[in-house]
């Protein structure tokens, strides 16, 4: 069985819901479908929550009414029979009345998570009703019945597999199994969400639990590109990536995929394909545990980086110096992206400035601190094992006209990273594309 996940734009209109239905039933084989909320819905639900936090029920009611009108219009466009239109209208009314009920009570983060979860419940119900109207054997499975996190807010794979397997056994011989992405219950049974990766994470978790042959992530982009198409000319989709390569690209700026959401698939050895609902015949990108040796695959960039340098000839070689430095960042829950050391100093980069002032004050206990803002990390990804002679030279040559603040190489077999000024980003990305990809 394949798991197919569709994002908000893929189910954003009645016409696109119809296109998704054709895609999932094309092979005639049973599939498990994970859906996001229809595009724009989650934003509206967050707006409703914000009004309720501010004790403005009139504002919340107005957004609810707008959302209801939008869905009523979708119902008229999506269904052809009066019976299914009426059934879905009744469901929509119950959902909107449920949202309105929150305007009369104390509002907390728990209620907010419950409200935001309604987007996926709406989209999956509408899709299941449409498929059933078309005569497709489709069943709607509520993710809240099997998707759960533990006390560390991490997915509970044993619980999920046990519950999902039992639910599937109770619903045999279906062509399409539909569930909600993103939403779950926490260890205490409260409605919550998966946060990182959202619906992609759900698809990966479900795929691992079912032992799926493949997990497909359908978006409006034809896979991961070898550079940022918003910045660089002549980019191309990358057809194959190792899970580690995909994680590097996702962490350093490729927004199509969250870096942690494919971990369950990676550990289960299940390939993940990134496909385009607008161009379903495009090859897309396949991510697996297979490595294509001897290839540089892609480039990504991460903006809003801050470089911090601590210079201290007195302290650097003292036992425990680096530990004390890292503990400062840990105490303010600020991750470090890059690290470079010398005999008299250490430089680090971060992407979170929330506690920059406090961190700098603490670091001044151990040396002279300088801060560079407006920086950018450029990450080059591929088979960059140190035994591949000349690969780092190719990358360096492409960067020869770009001022580089820091370089990180050797921490992974899959990337070389450069810290540069944001104003040099476009020039650096284009030069890397021209030298690494477009000259071939």
XYZ file of C-alpha atoms in Angstrom, residues 28-357:
330
model
C -6.987 0.983 -8.774
C -4.905 -0.260 -5.825
C -5.712 0.504 -2.165
C -4.099 3.728 -0.947
C -3.895 5.598 2.337
C -4.476 9.349 1.895
C -3.392 12.067 4.345
C -4.908 15.530 3.811
C -4.042 18.989 5.074
C -6.663 21.657 5.652
C -7.864 23.506 2.545
C -5.565 26.431 1.813
C -6.428 29.520 3.858
C -8.494 27.602 6.411
C -5.825 27.249 9.091
C -5.063 30.973 8.850
C -8.754 31.720 9.439
C -8.846 29.375 12.432
C -5.766 31.058 13.895
C -7.475 34.435 13.387
C -10.532 33.154 15.276
C -8.272 32.047 18.125
C -6.512 35.419 18.224
C -9.824 37.254 18.543
C -10.908 34.926 21.339
C -7.624 35.416 23.188
C -8.289 39.168 22.991
C -11.857 38.635 24.297
C -13.347 39.955 21.057
C -16.170 37.481 20.234
C -17.591 39.811 17.553
C -14.349 39.589 15.577
C -14.298 35.799 15.964
C -17.925 35.510 14.797
C -17.152 37.578 11.707
C -14.270 35.294 10.676
C -16.404 32.199 11.368
C -19.183 33.594 9.153
C -16.703 34.300 6.344
C -15.309 30.780 6.626
C -18.794 29.281 6.566
C -19.754 31.205 3.408
C -16.576 29.984 1.710
C -17.338 26.346 2.506
C -21.008 26.617 1.522
C -19.835 27.776 -1.905
C -17.387 24.840 -2.091
C -20.189 22.395 -1.277
C -22.342 23.672 -4.139
C -19.404 23.327 -6.556
C -18.107 19.964 -5.352
C -21.174 17.733 -5.119
C -23.697 16.816 -7.798
C -26.436 15.176 -5.699
C -28.809 16.961 -3.335
C -28.379 14.133 -0.831
C -24.602 14.635 -0.484
C -24.913 18.417 -0.524
C -27.363 18.260 2.375
C -25.266 15.740 4.295
C -22.157 17.923 3.991
C -24.078 21.119 4.835
C -25.278 19.499 8.057
C -21.701 18.545 8.918
C -20.503 22.071 8.083
C -23.197 23.617 10.274
C -22.208 21.416 13.218
C -18.563 22.421 12.725
C -19.350 26.132 12.602
C -21.648 25.890 15.632
C -18.815 24.115 17.434
C -16.459 27.011 16.609
C -19.053 29.531 17.789
C -19.346 27.719 21.116
C -15.835 28.851 22.037
C -16.927 32.493 22.111
C -18.834 31.835 25.340
C -16.083 30.256 27.427
C -12.640 30.893 28.886
C -10.094 30.588 26.080
C -6.699 28.887 26.539
C -4.042 27.232 24.376
C -5.944 23.937 24.712
C -9.021 25.457 23.067
C -6.832 27.016 20.385
C -5.397 23.613 19.390
C -8.918 22.203 19.239
C -10.035 25.047 16.963
C -7.033 24.759 14.632
C -7.642 20.993 14.307
C -11.021 21.610 12.650
C -9.407 22.543 9.326
C -8.193 19.007 8.645
C -11.470 17.549 9.905
C -13.351 19.718 7.397
C -11.198 18.869 4.367
C -11.154 15.112 5.006
C -14.893 14.932 5.577
C -15.597 16.805 2.355
C -13.180 14.609 0.400
C -14.583 11.353 1.811
C -18.124 12.462 0.991
C -17.110 13.364 -2.574
C -15.405 10.017 -3.162
C -18.387 8.122 -1.794
C -20.688 10.147 -4.056
C -18.529 9.031 -6.982
C -19.019 5.375 -6.008
C -15.488 4.943 -4.655
C -15.053 2.642 -1.648
C -13.575 5.283 0.655
C -13.531 5.352 4.444
C -12.697 8.271 6.720
C -10.426 7.412 9.659
C -10.160 9.974 12.454
C -6.485 10.642 13.200
C -7.440 11.455 16.791
C -8.290 7.758 17.240
C -4.729 6.547 16.559
C -2.235 9.435 16.280
C -0.713 10.170 19.695
C 2.408 11.804 21.130
C 4.192 10.804 24.319
C 5.106 12.962 27.325
C 8.058 14.369 25.361
C 5.684 15.513 22.587
C 7.198 12.952 20.230
C 5.062 10.477 18.235
C 4.392 7.221 20.098
C 5.109 4.638 17.341
C 4.056 1.552 19.327
C 0.675 3.048 20.243
C 0.111 4.402 16.724
C 0.913 1.091 15.015
C -1.280 -0.897 17.403
C -4.304 1.407 17.088
C -3.987 1.986 13.342
C -3.586 -1.714 12.594
C -6.753 -2.481 14.570
C -8.694 0.263 12.765
C -7.539 -0.990 9.349
C -8.633 -4.537 10.241
C -12.117 -3.223 11.053
C -12.290 -1.551 7.620
C -11.166 -4.188 5.105
C -11.550 -4.079 1.331
C -11.578 -0.278 0.994
C -9.983 1.414 -2.010
C -9.138 4.676 -0.234
C -8.394 5.252 3.453
C -8.511 8.959 4.337
C -7.194 10.662 7.464
C -6.146 14.071 8.738
C -2.580 15.316 8.758
C -1.037 17.438 11.506
C -3.530 16.720 14.295
C -3.141 14.191 17.123
C -3.774 13.655 20.801
C -1.082 14.147 23.410
C -0.135 11.721 26.195
C -3.024 13.058 28.292
C -5.669 12.528 25.616
C -6.000 16.226 24.749
C -6.227 17.427 21.133
C -2.783 18.556 20.015
C -0.687 18.707 16.852
C 2.606 17.342 15.525
C 4.078 20.832 15.025
C 7.204 19.977 13.009
C 6.417 19.030 9.443
C 2.670 18.878 10.024
C 0.897 16.648 7.522
C 4.178 15.423 6.006
C 5.078 14.070 9.441
C 1.719 12.303 9.668
C 2.278 10.634 6.289
C 5.738 9.469 7.316
C 4.485 8.100 10.653
C 1.534 6.323 9.005
C 3.773 4.894 6.290
C 6.148 3.468 8.876
C 3.270 2.044 10.942
C 1.729 0.317 7.891
C 5.020 -0.800 6.347
C 4.040 1.090 3.176
C 5.898 0.458 -0.074
C 6.179 4.214 -0.697
C 5.202 7.552 0.820
C 4.226 10.270 -1.642
C 4.210 13.950 -0.655
C 2.124 15.878 -3.204
C 2.563 19.672 -3.333
C 2.474 22.380 -6.014
C 6.225 22.025 -6.779
C 7.815 19.271 -8.886
C 10.208 18.033 -6.199
C 13.308 19.549 -4.634
C 15.305 21.718 -7.030
C 19.080 21.908 -7.251
C 18.917 25.574 -6.221
C 16.358 28.158 -5.154
C 14.191 28.886 -8.236
C 13.043 32.172 -6.649
C 16.619 33.478 -6.761
C 18.513 31.527 -9.425
C 17.926 30.946 -13.140
C 17.745 27.508 -14.789
C 17.170 25.333 -11.718
C 16.193 21.685 -12.187
C 14.434 19.103 -9.991
C 16.768 16.652 -8.246
C 15.478 13.174 -9.060
C 17.178 11.231 -6.259
C 18.389 12.154 -2.769
C 19.626 10.269 0.263
C 17.596 10.968 3.414
C 20.617 12.785 4.877
C 20.941 14.974 1.784
C 17.241 15.848 1.921
C 17.504 16.689 5.630
C 20.472 18.997 4.997
C 18.629 20.802 2.200
C 15.451 21.104 4.249
C 17.291 22.451 7.302
C 19.210 24.982 5.247
C 16.296 26.464 3.385
C 14.489 24.073 1.024
C 10.967 24.813 2.294
C 9.272 21.926 0.496
C 10.151 19.519 3.327
C 10.676 19.797 7.077
C 14.030 18.229 8.086
C 12.598 15.893 10.752
C 9.339 14.826 9.128
C 10.811 11.971 7.078
C 12.705 10.352 9.968
C 10.086 7.594 10.527
C 10.313 6.702 6.828
C 14.108 6.763 6.952
C 14.263 4.393 9.911
C 11.695 2.078 8.290
C 13.574 2.114 4.963
C 10.544 3.418 3.047
C 11.244 5.734 0.082
C 9.569 9.152 0.018
C 8.619 10.784 -3.281
C 7.960 14.497 -3.684
C 5.432 15.021 -6.494
C 3.477 17.877 -8.091
C -0.327 17.781 -8.214
C -0.218 20.401 -10.984
C 2.093 18.191 -13.075
C 1.337 14.635 -11.921
C 3.409 12.996 -14.653
C 6.605 14.814 -13.612
C 9.250 12.526 -12.086
C 9.654 14.577 -8.919
C 12.218 13.687 -6.251
C 12.718 10.288 -4.628
C 14.305 10.277 -1.164
C 15.654 6.976 0.136
C 18.581 5.354 1.943
C 20.365 4.941 -1.403
C 23.348 7.183 -2.191
C 24.309 8.277 -5.695
C 28.073 8.270 -5.405
C 30.240 10.963 -6.905
C 27.558 13.617 -7.370
C 26.915 17.093 -6.004
C 23.144 17.338 -5.869
C 21.898 20.756 -4.790
C 22.406 24.073 -3.042
C 20.237 25.743 -0.397
C 20.428 28.984 1.588
C 19.326 29.975 5.070
C 18.804 33.684 5.809
C 18.759 35.820 8.971
C 21.908 34.265 10.406
C 23.970 35.884 13.173
C 27.695 35.127 13.594
C 29.220 35.356 17.075
C 32.985 35.227 17.684
C 34.615 34.812 21.101
C 38.319 35.624 21.191
C 40.223 34.550 24.283
C 43.906 33.568 24.309
C 43.551 33.176 28.092
C 40.657 30.701 28.098
C 40.365 28.806 24.813
C 42.712 25.912 25.603
C 41.488 25.632 29.193
C 39.596 22.457 29.988
C 35.854 23.012 29.810
C 35.924 26.291 27.877
C 33.840 25.094 24.923
C 31.428 23.315 27.257
C 30.829 26.569 29.156
C 30.229 28.425 25.890
C 27.746 25.849 24.591
C 25.917 25.754 27.918
C 25.160 29.469 27.541
C 23.378 28.829 24.243
C 21.619 25.821 25.742
C 20.359 27.825 28.721
C 18.633 30.227 26.318
C 17.366 27.380 24.069
C 19.220 28.790 21.075
C 20.529 26.161 18.601
C 23.902 26.644 16.908
C 24.165 26.086 13.143
C 27.906 26.267 12.433
C 31.028 26.135 14.621
C 34.652 26.945 13.741
C 37.555 27.019 16.194
C 41.166 28.238 16.258
C 43.845 28.487 18.927
C 42.559 31.820 20.170
C 38.907 31.944 19.247
C 35.665 30.208 18.392
C 32.993 31.381 15.948
C 29.391 30.187 15.879
C 26.276 31.015 13.918
C 22.677 31.125 15.159
C 19.341 31.924 13.484
C 17.422 33.020 16.584
C 18.055 36.523 17.936
C 15.463 36.375 20.741
C 18.102 36.179 23.493
C 21.077 37.603 21.619
C 21.736 40.357 24.167
